[in-house]
Coordinates of C-alpha atoms in Angstrom, one line a residue:
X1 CA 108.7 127.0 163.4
X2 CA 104.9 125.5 163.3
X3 CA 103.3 123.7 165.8
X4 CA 100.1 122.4 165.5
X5 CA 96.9 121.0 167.6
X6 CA 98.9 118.0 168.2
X7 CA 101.9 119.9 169.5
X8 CA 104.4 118.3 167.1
X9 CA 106.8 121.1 165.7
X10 CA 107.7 121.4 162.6
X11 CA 110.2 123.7 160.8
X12 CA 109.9 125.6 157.7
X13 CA 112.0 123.4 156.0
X14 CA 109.6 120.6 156.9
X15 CA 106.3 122.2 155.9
X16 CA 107.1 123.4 152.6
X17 CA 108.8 119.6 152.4
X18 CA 105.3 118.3 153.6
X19 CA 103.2 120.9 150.7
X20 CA 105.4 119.8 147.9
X21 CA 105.1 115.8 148.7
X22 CA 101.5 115.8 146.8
X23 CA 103.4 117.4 143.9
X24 CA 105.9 114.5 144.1
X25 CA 103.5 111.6 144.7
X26 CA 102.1 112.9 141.4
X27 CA 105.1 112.8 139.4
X28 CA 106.7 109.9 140.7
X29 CA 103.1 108.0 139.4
X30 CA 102.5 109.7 136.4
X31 CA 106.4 110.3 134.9
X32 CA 108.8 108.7 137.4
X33 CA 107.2 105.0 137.4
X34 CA 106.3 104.8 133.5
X35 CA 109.6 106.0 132.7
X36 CA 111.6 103.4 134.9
X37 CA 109.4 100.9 133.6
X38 CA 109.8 102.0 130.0
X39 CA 113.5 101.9 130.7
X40 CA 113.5 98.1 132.5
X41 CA 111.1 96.9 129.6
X42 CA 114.0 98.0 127.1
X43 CA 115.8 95.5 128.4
X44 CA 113.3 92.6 127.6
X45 CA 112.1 90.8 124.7
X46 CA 108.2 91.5 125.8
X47 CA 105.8 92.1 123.5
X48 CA 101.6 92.6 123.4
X49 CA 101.0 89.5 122.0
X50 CA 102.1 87.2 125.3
X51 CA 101.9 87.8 129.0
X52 CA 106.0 86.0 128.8
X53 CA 108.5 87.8 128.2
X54 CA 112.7 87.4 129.6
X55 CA 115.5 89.6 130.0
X56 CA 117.7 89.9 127.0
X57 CA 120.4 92.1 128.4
X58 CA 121.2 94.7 125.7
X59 CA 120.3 93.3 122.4
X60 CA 117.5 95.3 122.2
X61 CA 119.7 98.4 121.5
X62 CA 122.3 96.9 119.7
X63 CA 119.8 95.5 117.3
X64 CA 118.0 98.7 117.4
X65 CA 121.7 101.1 116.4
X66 CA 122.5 98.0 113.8
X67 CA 118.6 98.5 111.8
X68 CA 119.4 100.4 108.8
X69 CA 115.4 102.0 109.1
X70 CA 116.3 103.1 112.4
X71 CA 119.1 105.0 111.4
X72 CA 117.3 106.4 108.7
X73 CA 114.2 107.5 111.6
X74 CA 117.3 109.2 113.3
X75 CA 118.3 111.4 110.1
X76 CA 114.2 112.0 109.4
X77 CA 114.1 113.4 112.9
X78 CA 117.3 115.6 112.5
X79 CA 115.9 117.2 109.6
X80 CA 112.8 117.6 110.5
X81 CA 113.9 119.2 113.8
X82 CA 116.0 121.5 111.8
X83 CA 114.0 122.8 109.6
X84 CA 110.6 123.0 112.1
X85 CA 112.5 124.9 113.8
X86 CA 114.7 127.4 112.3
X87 CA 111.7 128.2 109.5
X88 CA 109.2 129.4 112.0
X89 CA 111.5 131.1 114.2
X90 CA 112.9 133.5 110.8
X91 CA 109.8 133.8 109.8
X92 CA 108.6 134.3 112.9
X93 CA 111.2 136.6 113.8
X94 CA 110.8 139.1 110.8
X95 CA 107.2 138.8 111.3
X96 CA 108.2 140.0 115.1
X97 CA 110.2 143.0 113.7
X98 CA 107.3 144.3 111.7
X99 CA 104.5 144.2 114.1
X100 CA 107.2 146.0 116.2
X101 CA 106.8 148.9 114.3
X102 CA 103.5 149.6 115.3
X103 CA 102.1 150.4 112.2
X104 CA 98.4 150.9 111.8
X105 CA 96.4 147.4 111.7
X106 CA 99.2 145.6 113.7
X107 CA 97.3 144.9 116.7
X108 CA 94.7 142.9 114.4
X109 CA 97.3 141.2 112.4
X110 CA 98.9 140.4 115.5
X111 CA 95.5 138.7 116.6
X112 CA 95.6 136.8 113.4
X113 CA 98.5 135.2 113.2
X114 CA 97.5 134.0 116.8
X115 CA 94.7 132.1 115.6
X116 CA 96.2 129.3 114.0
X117 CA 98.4 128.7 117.6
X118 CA 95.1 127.6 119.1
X119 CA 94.0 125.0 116.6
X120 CA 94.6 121.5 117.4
X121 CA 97.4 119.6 115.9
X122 CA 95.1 117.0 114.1
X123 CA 92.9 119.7 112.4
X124 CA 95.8 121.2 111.2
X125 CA 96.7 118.0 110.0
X126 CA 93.7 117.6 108.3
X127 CA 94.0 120.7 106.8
X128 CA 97.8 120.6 105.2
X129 CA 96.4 117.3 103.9
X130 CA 93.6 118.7 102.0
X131 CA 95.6 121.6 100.3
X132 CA 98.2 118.8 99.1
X133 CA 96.3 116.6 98.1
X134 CA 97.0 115.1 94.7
X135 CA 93.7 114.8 93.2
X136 CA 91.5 117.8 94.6
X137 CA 94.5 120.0 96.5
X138 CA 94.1 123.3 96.4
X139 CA 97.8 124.2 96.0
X140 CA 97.5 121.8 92.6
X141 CA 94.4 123.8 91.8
X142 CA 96.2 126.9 92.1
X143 CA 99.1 125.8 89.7
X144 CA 97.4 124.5 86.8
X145 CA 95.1 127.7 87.1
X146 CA 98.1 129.7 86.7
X147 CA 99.9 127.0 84.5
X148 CA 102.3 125.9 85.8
X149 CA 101.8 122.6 86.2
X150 CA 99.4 120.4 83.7
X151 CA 98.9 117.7 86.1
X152 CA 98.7 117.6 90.3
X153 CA 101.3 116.6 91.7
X154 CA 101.2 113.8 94.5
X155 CA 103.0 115.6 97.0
X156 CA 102.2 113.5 100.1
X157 CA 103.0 110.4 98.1
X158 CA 106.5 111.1 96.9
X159 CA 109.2 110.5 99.0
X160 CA 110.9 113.6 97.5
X161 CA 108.2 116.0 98.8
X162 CA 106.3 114.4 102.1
X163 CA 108.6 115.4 104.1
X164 CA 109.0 119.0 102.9
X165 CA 105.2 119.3 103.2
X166 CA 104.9 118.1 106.8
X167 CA 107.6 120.9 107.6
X168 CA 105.7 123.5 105.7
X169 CA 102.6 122.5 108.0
X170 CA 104.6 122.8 110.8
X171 CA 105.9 126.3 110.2
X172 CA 102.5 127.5 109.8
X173 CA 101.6 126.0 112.9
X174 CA 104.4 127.1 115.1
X175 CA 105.1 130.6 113.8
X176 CA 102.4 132.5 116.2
X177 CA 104.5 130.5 118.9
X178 CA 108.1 132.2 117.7
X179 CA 106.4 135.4 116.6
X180 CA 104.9 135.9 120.2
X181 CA 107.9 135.5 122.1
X182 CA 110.1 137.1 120.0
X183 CA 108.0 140.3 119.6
X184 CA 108.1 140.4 123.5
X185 CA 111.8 140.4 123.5
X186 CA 112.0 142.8 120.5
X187 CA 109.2 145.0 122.7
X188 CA 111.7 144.7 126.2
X189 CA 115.0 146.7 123.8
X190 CA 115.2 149.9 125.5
X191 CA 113.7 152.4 122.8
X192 CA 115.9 155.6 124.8
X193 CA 119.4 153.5 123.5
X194 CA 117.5 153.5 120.5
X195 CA 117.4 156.6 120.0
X196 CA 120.2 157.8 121.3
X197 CA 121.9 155.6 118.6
X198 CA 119.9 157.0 115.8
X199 CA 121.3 160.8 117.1
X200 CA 124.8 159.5 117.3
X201 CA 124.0 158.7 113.8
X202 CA 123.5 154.6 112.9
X203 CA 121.0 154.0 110.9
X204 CA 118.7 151.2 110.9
X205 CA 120.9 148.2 110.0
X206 CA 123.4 149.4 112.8
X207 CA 121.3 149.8 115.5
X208 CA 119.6 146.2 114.7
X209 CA 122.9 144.8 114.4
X210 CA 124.6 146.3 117.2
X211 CA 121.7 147.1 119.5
X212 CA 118.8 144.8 118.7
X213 CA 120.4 141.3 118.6
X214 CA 122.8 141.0 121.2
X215 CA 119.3 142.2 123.0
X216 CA 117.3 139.0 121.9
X217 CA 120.3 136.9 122.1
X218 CA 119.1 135.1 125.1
X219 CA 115.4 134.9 124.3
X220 CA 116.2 134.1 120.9
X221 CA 118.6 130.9 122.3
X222 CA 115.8 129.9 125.0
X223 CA 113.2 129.8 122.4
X224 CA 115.4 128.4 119.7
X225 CA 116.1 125.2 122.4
X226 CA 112.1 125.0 123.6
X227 CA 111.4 124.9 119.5
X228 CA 113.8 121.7 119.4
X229 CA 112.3 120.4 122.1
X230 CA 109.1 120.9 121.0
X231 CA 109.8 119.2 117.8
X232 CA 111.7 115.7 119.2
X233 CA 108.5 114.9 120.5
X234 CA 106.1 116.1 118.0
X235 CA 104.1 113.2 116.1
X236 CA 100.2 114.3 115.8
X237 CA 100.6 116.2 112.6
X238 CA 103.2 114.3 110.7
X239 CA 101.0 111.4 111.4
X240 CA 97.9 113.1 110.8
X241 CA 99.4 114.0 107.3
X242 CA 101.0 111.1 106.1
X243 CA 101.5 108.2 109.3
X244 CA 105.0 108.2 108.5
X245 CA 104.7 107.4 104.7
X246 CA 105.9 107.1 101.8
X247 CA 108.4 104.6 102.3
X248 CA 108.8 106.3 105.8
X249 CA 109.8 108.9 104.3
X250 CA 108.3 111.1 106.8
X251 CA 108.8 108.5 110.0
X252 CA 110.4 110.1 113.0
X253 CA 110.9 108.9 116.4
X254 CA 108.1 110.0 118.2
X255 CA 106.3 107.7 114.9
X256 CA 108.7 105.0 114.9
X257 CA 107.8 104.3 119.0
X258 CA 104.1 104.5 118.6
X259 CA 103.9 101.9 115.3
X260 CA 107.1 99.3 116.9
X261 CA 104.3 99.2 120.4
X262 CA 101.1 99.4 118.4
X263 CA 101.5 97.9 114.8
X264 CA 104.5 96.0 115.4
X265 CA 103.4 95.1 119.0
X266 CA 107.5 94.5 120.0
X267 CA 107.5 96.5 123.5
X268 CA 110.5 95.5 124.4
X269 CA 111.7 97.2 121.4
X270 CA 109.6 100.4 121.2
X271 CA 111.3 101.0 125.1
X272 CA 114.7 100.7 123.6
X273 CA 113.7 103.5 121.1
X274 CA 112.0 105.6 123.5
X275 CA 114.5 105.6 126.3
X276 CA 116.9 106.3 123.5
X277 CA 114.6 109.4 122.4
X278 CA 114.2 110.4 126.3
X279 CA 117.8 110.7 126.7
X280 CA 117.9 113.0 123.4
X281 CA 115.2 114.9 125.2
X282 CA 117.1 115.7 128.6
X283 CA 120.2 116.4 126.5
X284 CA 118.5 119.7 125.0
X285 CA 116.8 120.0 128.3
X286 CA 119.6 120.2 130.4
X287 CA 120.9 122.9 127.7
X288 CA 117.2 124.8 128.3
X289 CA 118.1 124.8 131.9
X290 CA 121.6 125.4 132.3
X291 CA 120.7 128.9 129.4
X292 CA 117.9 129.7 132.1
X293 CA 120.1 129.9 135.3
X294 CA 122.6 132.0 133.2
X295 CA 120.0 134.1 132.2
X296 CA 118.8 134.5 135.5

């Protein structure tokens, strides 16, 4: 119980109610409000170019589930998301179990690998760009050096290849993220069960199947979900790289919201997407969540 100059007493329930509503205030005007409004908007046919708009009821997402391109943003995104994610974290997971080893030099590799985690997403973009490039790449330098190609190779401008590129670029990116966590998981196995399984007699592929995993099960699941996450709402490098293109080859959703509100200037219809994105979103966060509590 707290009672103050005024004489007014409060409980404790009601002061740590009154030191979180600043919190709220801030989320309800930043997240809460835009969101609502994102979701009303859906419902409209308002778009940048008049002031006008009406309710339309639910065409909006019925035109939005019958668009052919749509569809095709959905299995963009689904394939993307796959692939960002498992990549980097196998990579990112052997490149764990290595470092674990502690083998001279793996404190400055370790550093290494971290560097790349701290460059922005456009400069990476920028970067991924340059080495594919077509005309002066370096990874088309590289093969007709070693022959194996006589001419570059458009490989942001094929629709057979964008896409893989943009995921290559992403793996690079996000593997310091995967490594890091999962080398603190790998660094939290009890090294005493360890070794009491190596005297027992399992040998190496025993006591990482039997002992190791079922370890990092959780971690690997939490950062497996934050990765997914992670990569439903990506868009600065795939639009750094390629803006969606060829042939939205590389368009996901995160793309396909920002160019219906800000090429396309159809609001009412970048809302419908969005709120249709969102709702993925809390699906895999409510999974994040639920693992969490579990864990806990």
């Amino acid at each position: 119980m707290k009672q103050g100059k005024t004489g007014i007493r409060l409980t404790n329930g009601q002061v740590g109610f009154l030191l979180v509503v600043p919190g709220l205030a801030i989320f309800a005007g930043i997240i809460l409000y835009p969101f609502i409004s994102a979701i009303i908007m859906s419902f409209t046919d308002r778009t940048m170019l008049s002031p006008e708009y009406q309710y339309i009821g639910l065409q909006n997402y019925r035109k939005v589930f019958a668009d052919p391109y749509f569809m095709k943003t959905v299995r963009t995104t689904v394939v993307f998301v796959i692939f960002s994610t498992l990549l980097p974290f196998t990579l990112g997971f052997i490149w764990a179990i290595l470092l674990n080893q502690g083998f001279k030099g793996s404190e400055f590799l370790r550093g290494v690998t971290l560097v790349n985690w701290i460059i922005p997403g456009t400069a990476i973009g920028f970067l991924w760009s340059w080495i594919f490039n077509g005309q002066y790449g370096v990874l088309n330098g590289l093969l007709m050096k070693l022959g194996v190609l006589e001419a570059g190779i458009p490989w942001l401008g094929q629709t057979g290849t964008a896409l893989a590129c943009v995921v290559i670029a992403r793996t690079w990116q996000m593997l310091p993220w995967y490594m890091a966590f999962l080398l603190g998981g790998l660094q939290g196995v009890s090294l005493e069960q360890v070794e009491a399984a190596r005297v027992d007699g399992a040998n190496n592929w025993q006591v990482f199947w039997y002992m190791v995993l079922p370890s990092m099960k959780t971690i690997a699941f939490l950062v497996l979900i934050l990765g997914t996450i992670g990569n439903l709402q990506h868009f600065d490098l795939p639009w750094t790289m390629v803006q969606g293109g060829p042939a939205r080859a590389t368009t996901t959703l995160s793309i396909e919201v920002y160019t219906t509100a800000f090429k396309n200037w159809n609001m009412g219809k970048a809302a419908t997407i969005g709120t249709i994105w969102a709702v993925l979103l809390a699906l895999f966060s409510f999974v994040y969540l639920r693992q969490v509590n579990e864990a806990e």
